[in-house]
Amino acid sequence: MTIAVRQLGRGRVTVLSRMRIRFRAIIRGGLAIRWAGGLAATIPLLALLFVLATLSIEGTGAIKLNGLHFFTGTGWNPGNTYGDTVVTHGVAYPIGASYGALPLIVGTLASSAIALVVAVPISVGAAFAIVERLPRHLVSIVGTVLELLAGIPSVVVGLWGAMTFGPFIAHHVAPVIARNAPDVPVLDYFRGNTGNGEGMLVSGLVLAVMIIPIIASTCRDLIRGVPSLPREGATALGMSDWECARRVTLPWVSGGIIGAVVLGLGRALGETIAVAMVSGAELGAMPNNIYSTMTTIAATVVSQLDSALTDSTNFAVKTLAEASLVLMVITLLTNVAARALVRRASGTALPVGRGV
């Protein structure tokens, strides 16, 4: 009996020793690190797939019933949520419910486009000024201010836009633009009633204020990483500061600048509370000029979710899920296009610039 117990104990010790040896081999061989890295790399992908799957499943009924009208219609009518329920194609919805997201999609894209048009030149110019023009004792101060601006809560920026910035634009800037804009196609979009401080132009400018720190700080770090030798060589060849920046610095960091712009665009596309406070939150109407009130997909989701929960058929919530899915697809397509542009810019940009 004693011999059997001793043999059993030795067997357990042997198994434990083998497990320890294997564990040490895994750690020394780097397998644990590779497994942990692989798991960490798959988590964002799994999270993205989970969100897509959740929105798709939740919005299936709305996608089936709304059809293509959701992308071409302009009306946004939740119907009579206290009346009878209608069932079509197995989907229950209130009487009179009809949803069209075209104004939301146009508002999202237009306000983000205005933000980029304003923010990109200012951000890149500010980055060049910080790196190449400002004295050293001011560089750290301006850089700190940029980082602080990037951290301001959206609701604070939205409140500033609604109470101060929007009325200022509507009363002092927009009337000048509206009076002097030519009455010709495209440019006549800048004419008309300038409103009271809420609308597409103010929304785009507020978004520009929010994304300028993001783009500018990223571009600043990129420009700092450009080696001094190519710039000194360009200067020695007689190039001016502008030519050096255009032919040397910008080609060198063009891929990174595109990435920074995409970061800002992602922030603009998904911004919610600030846009909801300055856009006017008008549903079911296309903007007739750049000053018209409008809304975006994100702002509509946050403003309509409370009332959508009162729909006993849950069709309104399903429609908001469909709208969120559309916004997510737009964001993903934007990122895919940006990656293609980054690859193209990285493949064509020369280290010393074209023409040197």
Short mmCIF file of C-alpha atoms in Angstrom, two decimals:
data_model
loop_
_atom_site.label_atom_id
_atom_site.label_comp_id
_atom_site.label_asym_id
_atom_site.label_seq_id
_atom_site.Cartn_x
_atom_site.Cartn_y
_atom_site.Cartn_z
CA MET A 1 0.00 0.00 0.00
CA THR A 2 2.78 2.43 0.90
CA ILE A 3 4.69 1.60 -2.29
CA ALA A 4 1.57 2.26 -4.40
CA VAL A 5 1.07 5.65 -2.75
CA ARG A 6 4.70 6.59 -3.38
CA GLN A 7 4.46 5.60 -7.04
CA LEU A 8 1.27 7.64 -7.43
CA GLY A 9 2.95 10.68 -5.88
CA ARG A 10 5.95 10.30 -8.17
CA GLY A 11 3.61 10.11 -11.15
CA ARG A 12 1.94 13.35 -10.15
CA VAL A 13 5.30 15.06 -9.68
CA THR A 14 6.37 13.86 -13.13
CA VAL A 15 3.21 15.24 -14.76
CA LEU A 16 3.61 18.58 -12.99
CA SER A 17 7.26 18.76 -14.01
CA ARG A 18 6.36 18.10 -17.63
CA MET A 19 3.66 20.80 -17.55
CA ARG A 20 6.14 23.30 -16.07
CA ILE A 21 8.71 22.45 -18.73
CA ARG A 22 6.16 22.90 -21.52
CA PHE A 23 4.93 26.18 -20.02
CA ARG A 24 8.49 27.51 -19.82
CA ALA A 25 9.13 26.42 -23.41
CA ILE A 26 6.02 28.26 -24.58
CA ILE A 27 7.08 31.43 -22.79
CA ARG A 28 10.71 31.26 -23.95
CA GLY A 29 9.68 30.45 -27.52
CA GLY A 30 7.39 33.46 -27.75
CA LEU A 31 4.24 31.43 -28.39
CA ALA A 32 2.37 33.08 -25.54
CA ILE A 33 3.19 36.54 -26.86
CA ARG A 34 2.13 35.56 -30.38
CA TRP A 35 -1.14 34.11 -29.10
CA ALA A 36 -1.85 37.17 -26.98
CA GLY A 37 -1.02 39.47 -29.90
CA GLY A 38 -3.21 37.50 -32.27
CA LEU A 39 -6.10 37.61 -29.81
CA ALA A 40 -5.67 41.36 -29.30
CA ALA A 41 -5.59 41.89 -33.08
CA THR A 42 -8.84 39.99 -33.61
CA ILE A 43 -10.80 41.78 -30.88
CA PRO A 44 -11.39 44.99 -32.94
CA LEU A 45 -12.47 42.92 -35.94
CA LEU A 46 -14.82 40.86 -33.79
CA ALA A 47 -16.23 44.04 -32.25
CA LEU A 48 -16.85 45.51 -35.71
CA LEU A 49 -18.55 42.34 -36.90
CA PHE A 50 -20.62 42.22 -33.72
CA VAL A 51 -21.87 45.79 -34.20
CA LEU A 52 -22.66 45.17 -37.88
CA ALA A 53 -24.47 41.97 -37.07
CA THR A 54 -26.43 43.57 -34.23
CA LEU A 55 -27.57 46.52 -36.35
CA SER A 56 -28.42 44.24 -39.27
CA ILE A 57 -30.50 41.90 -37.12
CA GLU A 58 -32.23 44.73 -35.26
CA GLY A 59 -33.00 46.62 -38.47
CA THR A 60 -34.08 43.62 -40.57
CA GLY A 61 -37.78 44.46 -40.35
CA ALA A 62 -37.22 48.10 -41.30
CA ILE A 63 -34.91 47.15 -44.16
CA LYS A 64 -37.51 44.73 -45.51
CA LEU A 65 -40.40 47.18 -45.26
CA ASN A 66 -38.72 50.50 -46.10
CA GLY A 67 -36.85 49.15 -49.11
CA LEU A 68 -35.20 51.60 -51.49
CA HIS A 69 -37.67 54.30 -50.45
CA PHE A 70 -35.56 54.72 -47.34
CA PHE A 71 -32.72 56.10 -49.49
CA THR A 72 -34.85 58.18 -51.88
CA GLY A 73 -37.70 59.42 -49.67
CA THR A 74 -37.66 62.69 -47.78
CA GLY A 75 -40.54 62.21 -45.33
CA TRP A 76 -40.04 61.09 -41.74
CA ASN A 77 -43.39 60.12 -40.26
CA PRO A 78 -43.57 57.71 -37.30
CA GLY A 79 -47.30 57.26 -37.88
CA ASN A 80 -50.01 56.95 -35.25
CA THR A 81 -48.27 55.09 -32.46
CA TYR A 82 -51.50 55.03 -30.43
CA GLY A 83 -53.65 53.64 -33.24
CA ASP A 84 -54.06 50.24 -34.80
CA THR A 85 -51.13 48.16 -35.97
CA VAL A 86 -50.61 47.13 -39.59
CA VAL A 87 -48.68 44.03 -40.62
CA THR A 88 -46.98 43.89 -44.02
CA HIS A 89 -44.55 41.16 -45.10
CA GLY A 90 -44.56 39.94 -41.52
CA VAL A 91 -43.49 43.33 -40.12
CA ALA A 92 -45.76 45.22 -37.74
CA TYR A 93 -45.81 49.02 -37.86
CA PRO A 94 -48.14 51.88 -36.89
CA ILE A 95 -50.66 53.26 -39.38
CA GLY A 96 -49.11 55.96 -41.56
CA ALA A 97 -45.50 55.17 -40.65
CA SER A 98 -43.15 56.14 -43.49
CA TYR A 99 -39.45 56.89 -43.30
CA GLY A 100 -37.10 58.45 -45.83
CA ALA A 101 -33.48 59.08 -44.90
CA LEU A 102 -32.30 61.08 -47.91
CA PRO A 103 -32.24 64.44 -46.04
CA LEU A 104 -30.33 62.76 -43.21
CA ILE A 105 -27.73 61.31 -45.56
CA VAL A 106 -27.36 64.61 -47.44
CA GLY A 107 -27.05 66.54 -44.19
CA THR A 108 -24.41 64.15 -42.87
CA LEU A 109 -22.28 64.29 -46.02
CA ALA A 110 -22.75 68.04 -46.62
CA SER A 111 -21.89 69.15 -43.08
CA SER A 112 -18.84 66.87 -43.03
CA ALA A 113 -17.73 68.20 -46.43
CA ILE A 114 -18.01 71.81 -45.20
CA ALA A 115 -15.99 70.88 -42.13
CA LEU A 116 -13.22 69.34 -44.22
CA VAL A 117 -13.09 72.24 -46.68
CA VAL A 118 -12.57 74.64 -43.79
CA ALA A 119 -10.48 72.50 -41.46
CA VAL A 120 -7.92 70.85 -43.75
CA PRO A 121 -6.17 74.03 -45.06
CA ILE A 122 -6.21 75.62 -41.60
CA SER A 123 -4.88 72.46 -39.94
CA VAL A 124 -2.07 71.86 -42.43
CA GLY A 125 -1.12 75.55 -42.39
CA ALA A 126 -1.13 75.60 -38.60
CA ALA A 127 1.06 72.49 -38.50
CA PHE A 128 3.60 74.09 -40.85
CA ALA A 129 3.59 77.29 -38.81
CA ILE A 130 4.11 75.43 -35.53
CA VAL A 131 6.99 73.32 -36.85
CA GLU A 132 8.83 75.79 -39.08
CA ARG A 133 7.86 79.32 -38.09
CA LEU A 134 7.02 79.68 -34.42
CA PRO A 135 9.77 80.27 -31.84
CA ARG A 136 10.60 77.27 -29.68
CA HIS A 137 9.13 78.77 -26.53
CA LEU A 138 5.76 79.14 -28.28
CA VAL A 139 5.71 75.70 -29.92
CA SER A 140 4.98 73.83 -26.71
CA ILE A 141 2.33 76.37 -25.68
CA VAL A 142 0.47 76.17 -29.00
CA GLY A 143 0.78 72.38 -29.02
CA THR A 144 -0.72 72.19 -25.54
CA VAL A 145 -3.59 74.43 -26.62
CA LEU A 146 -4.29 72.16 -29.61
CA GLU A 147 -4.41 69.11 -27.39
CA LEU A 148 -6.72 70.87 -24.94
CA LEU A 149 -9.05 71.91 -27.77
CA ALA A 150 -9.26 68.31 -28.92
CA GLY A 151 -10.42 67.29 -25.46
CA ILE A 152 -13.29 69.78 -25.08
CA PRO A 153 -16.60 67.89 -24.66
CA SER A 154 -18.96 67.98 -27.64
CA VAL A 155 -21.80 69.42 -25.60
CA VAL A 156 -19.67 72.42 -24.64
CA VAL A 157 -18.80 73.11 -28.27
CA GLY A 158 -22.44 72.67 -29.25
CA LEU A 159 -23.62 75.08 -26.57
CA TRP A 160 -21.05 77.65 -27.70
CA GLY A 161 -22.19 77.18 -31.29
CA ALA A 162 -25.87 77.54 -30.45
CA MET A 163 -25.57 80.56 -28.16
CA THR A 164 -22.65 82.56 -29.60
CA PHE A 165 -21.09 81.32 -32.81
CA GLY A 166 -24.28 80.49 -34.71
CA PRO A 167 -26.01 83.85 -34.14
CA PHE A 168 -22.79 85.69 -35.01
CA ILE A 169 -22.53 83.83 -38.33
CA ALA A 170 -26.23 84.37 -39.10
CA HIS A 171 -26.21 88.11 -38.37
CA HIS A 172 -22.76 89.26 -39.49
CA VAL A 173 -21.16 86.76 -41.90
CA ALA A 174 -23.89 84.88 -43.74
CA PRO A 175 -25.77 88.04 -44.92
CA VAL A 176 -22.59 89.33 -46.59
CA ILE A 177 -22.12 86.01 -48.39
CA ALA A 178 -25.79 85.82 -49.39
CA ARG A 179 -25.81 89.37 -50.82
CA ASN A 180 -22.65 88.95 -52.86
CA ALA A 181 -23.01 85.37 -54.07
CA PRO A 182 -23.63 85.26 -57.86
CA ASP A 183 -27.09 84.23 -58.96
CA VAL A 184 -25.82 81.35 -61.09
CA PRO A 185 -26.23 77.58 -60.76
CA VAL A 186 -24.35 76.04 -57.83
CA LEU A 187 -23.31 79.42 -56.41
CA ASP A 188 -26.92 80.45 -55.92
CA TYR A 189 -26.96 77.83 -53.16
CA PHE A 190 -25.19 80.49 -51.05
CA ARG A 191 -28.08 82.96 -51.54
CA GLY A 192 -31.35 83.16 -49.65
CA ASN A 193 -32.54 83.46 -46.08
CA THR A 194 -29.64 83.16 -43.65
CA GLY A 195 -31.75 81.98 -40.73
CA ASN A 196 -31.13 82.62 -37.06
CA GLY A 197 -27.93 80.70 -36.37
CA GLU A 198 -28.97 77.11 -36.96
CA GLY A 199 -28.38 75.23 -40.16
CA MET A 200 -25.97 73.46 -42.46
CA LEU A 201 -23.29 76.17 -42.58
CA VAL A 202 -23.12 76.59 -38.81
CA SER A 203 -23.08 72.81 -38.34
CA GLY A 204 -20.19 72.45 -40.77
CA LEU A 205 -18.23 75.27 -39.14
CA VAL A 206 -18.77 73.84 -35.65
CA LEU A 207 -17.58 70.46 -36.89
CA ALA A 208 -14.55 72.18 -38.41
CA VAL A 209 -13.72 73.70 -35.03
CA MET A 210 -13.93 70.24 -33.49
CA ILE A 211 -11.72 68.43 -36.02
CA ILE A 212 -9.06 71.12 -36.55
CA PRO A 213 -7.13 70.12 -33.38
CA ILE A 214 -7.18 66.44 -34.43
CA ILE A 215 -5.86 67.07 -37.94
CA ALA A 216 -3.44 69.82 -36.94
CA SER A 217 -1.79 67.88 -34.10
CA THR A 218 -1.37 64.80 -36.30
CA CYS A 219 0.07 66.83 -39.19
CA ARG A 220 2.41 68.59 -36.77
CA ASP A 221 3.88 65.27 -35.65
CA LEU A 222 4.19 64.10 -39.27
CA ILE A 223 6.01 67.24 -40.41
CA ARG A 224 8.37 67.00 -37.46
CA GLY A 225 9.33 63.53 -38.69
CA VAL A 226 10.50 64.75 -42.10
CA PRO A 227 14.33 64.54 -42.25
CA SER A 228 16.10 67.87 -42.47
CA LEU A 229 18.51 66.75 -45.21
CA PRO A 230 15.97 66.75 -48.10
CA ARG A 231 14.64 70.17 -47.05
CA GLU A 232 18.15 71.58 -46.73
CA GLY A 233 19.00 70.16 -50.14
CA ALA A 234 15.91 71.77 -51.67
CA THR A 235 16.82 75.10 -50.10
CA ALA A 236 20.38 74.78 -51.40
CA LEU A 237 18.99 74.27 -54.91
CA GLY A 238 17.29 77.67 -54.66
CA MET A 239 13.76 76.67 -53.73
CA SER A 240 11.64 79.05 -51.71
CA ASP A 241 9.94 77.99 -48.49
CA TRP A 242 6.66 77.43 -50.36
CA GLU A 243 8.34 75.30 -53.05
CA CYS A 244 10.18 73.30 -50.40
CA ALA A 245 6.94 72.63 -48.55
CA ARG A 246 5.05 71.74 -51.75
CA ARG A 247 7.71 69.56 -53.39
CA VAL A 248 9.49 68.02 -50.41
CA THR A 249 7.53 68.10 -47.16
CA LEU A 250 4.01 67.52 -48.44
CA PRO A 251 4.91 64.55 -50.72
CA TRP A 252 6.84 63.01 -47.85
CA VAL A 253 3.90 63.12 -45.44
CA SER A 254 1.00 62.97 -47.90
CA GLY A 255 -0.08 59.50 -46.80
CA GLY A 256 -0.10 60.53 -43.16
CA ILE A 257 -2.04 63.71 -43.91
CA ILE A 258 -4.71 61.66 -45.67
CA GLY A 259 -4.91 59.46 -42.59
CA ALA A 260 -5.25 62.53 -40.37
CA VAL A 261 -8.03 63.89 -42.58
CA VAL A 262 -9.85 60.56 -42.33
CA LEU A 263 -9.60 60.73 -38.53
CA GLY A 264 -11.21 64.14 -38.63
CA LEU A 265 -13.83 62.98 -41.13
CA GLY A 266 -14.74 60.05 -38.90
CA ARG A 267 -15.25 62.46 -36.02
CA ALA A 268 -17.39 64.74 -38.20
CA LEU A 269 -19.55 61.94 -39.60
CA GLY A 270 -20.31 60.50 -36.18
CA GLU A 271 -20.64 63.72 -34.18
CA THR A 272 -24.00 63.76 -32.45
CA ILE A 273 -24.86 66.20 -29.68
CA ALA A 274 -23.05 69.26 -31.06
CA VAL A 275 -24.75 68.91 -34.45
CA ALA A 276 -28.11 68.26 -32.81
CA MET A 277 -27.75 71.59 -30.98
CA VAL A 278 -26.85 73.76 -34.00
CA SER A 279 -28.42 72.04 -37.02
CA GLY A 280 -32.06 72.90 -36.31
CA ALA A 281 -32.97 69.19 -36.25
CA GLU A 282 -35.42 69.49 -39.16
CA LEU A 283 -36.73 66.15 -40.38
CA GLY A 284 -38.41 65.40 -43.68
CA ALA A 285 -37.10 68.30 -45.77
CA MET A 286 -34.16 68.84 -48.06
CA PRO A 287 -32.11 72.00 -47.41
CA ASN A 288 -32.76 74.65 -50.08
CA ASN A 289 -29.57 76.61 -49.35
CA ILE A 290 -26.46 76.32 -47.25
CA TYR A 291 -28.09 78.20 -44.35
CA SER A 292 -31.19 75.95 -44.10
CA THR A 293 -31.92 73.91 -41.03
CA MET A 294 -31.16 70.22 -41.43
CA THR A 295 -30.12 67.19 -39.47
CA THR A 296 -27.72 64.27 -39.71
CA ILE A 297 -28.05 60.56 -39.15
CA ALA A 298 -26.31 60.64 -35.78
CA ALA A 299 -28.26 63.66 -34.57
CA THR A 300 -31.53 62.05 -35.66
CA VAL A 301 -30.78 58.86 -33.77
CA VAL A 302 -30.09 60.69 -30.52
CA SER A 303 -33.06 63.06 -30.88
CA GLN A 304 -35.61 60.48 -31.98
CA LEU A 305 -34.67 57.53 -29.81
CA ASP A 306 -36.77 58.62 -26.85
CA SER A 307 -39.95 58.94 -28.92
CA ALA A 308 -39.12 55.77 -30.86
CA LEU A 309 -39.26 53.76 -27.64
CA THR A 310 -42.94 54.66 -27.32
CA ASP A 311 -43.72 52.70 -30.49
CA SER A 312 -45.26 49.45 -29.29
CA THR A 313 -44.40 47.73 -32.58
CA ASN A 314 -40.71 48.64 -32.18
CA PHE A 315 -40.67 49.65 -35.85
CA ALA A 316 -39.28 53.13 -35.10
CA VAL A 317 -36.35 51.62 -33.21
CA LYS A 318 -35.73 49.25 -36.11
CA THR A 319 -35.68 52.21 -38.48
CA LEU A 320 -33.12 54.00 -36.32
CA ALA A 321 -31.04 50.82 -36.37
CA GLU A 322 -31.23 50.86 -40.16
CA ALA A 323 -30.14 54.50 -40.21
CA SER A 324 -27.23 53.67 -37.90
CA LEU A 325 -26.25 50.84 -40.22
CA VAL A 326 -26.22 53.27 -43.15
CA LEU A 327 -23.96 55.64 -41.19
CA MET A 328 -21.63 52.79 -40.33
CA VAL A 329 -21.43 51.70 -43.96
CA ILE A 330 -20.64 55.28 -45.02
CA THR A 331 -17.86 55.43 -42.43
CA LEU A 332 -16.42 52.07 -43.50
CA LEU A 333 -16.50 53.04 -47.19
CA THR A 334 -14.75 56.30 -46.31
CA ASN A 335 -12.00 54.42 -44.51
CA VAL A 336 -11.57 51.96 -47.38
CA ALA A 337 -11.28 54.82 -49.87
CA ALA A 338 -8.79 56.56 -47.58
CA ARG A 339 -6.63 53.44 -47.38
CA ALA A 340 -6.58 53.27 -51.18
CA LEU A 341 -5.53 56.93 -51.34
CA VAL A 342 -2.82 56.37 -48.72
CA ARG A 343 -1.38 53.46 -50.69
CA ARG A 344 -1.43 55.47 -53.89
CA ALA A 345 0.18 58.49 -52.23
CA SER A 346 2.80 56.32 -50.53
CA GLY A 347 3.65 54.67 -53.83
CA THR A 348 4.04 57.87 -55.84
CA ALA A 349 5.54 60.35 -53.39
CA LEU A 350 9.30 60.70 -53.72
CA PRO A 351 11.45 61.31 -50.63
CA VAL A 352 12.91 64.49 -52.06
CA GLY A 353 9.82 65.70 -53.89
CA ARG A 354 9.06 65.90 -57.55
CA GLY A 355 11.15 68.10 -59.70
CA VAL A 356 14.15 68.23 -57.38
#
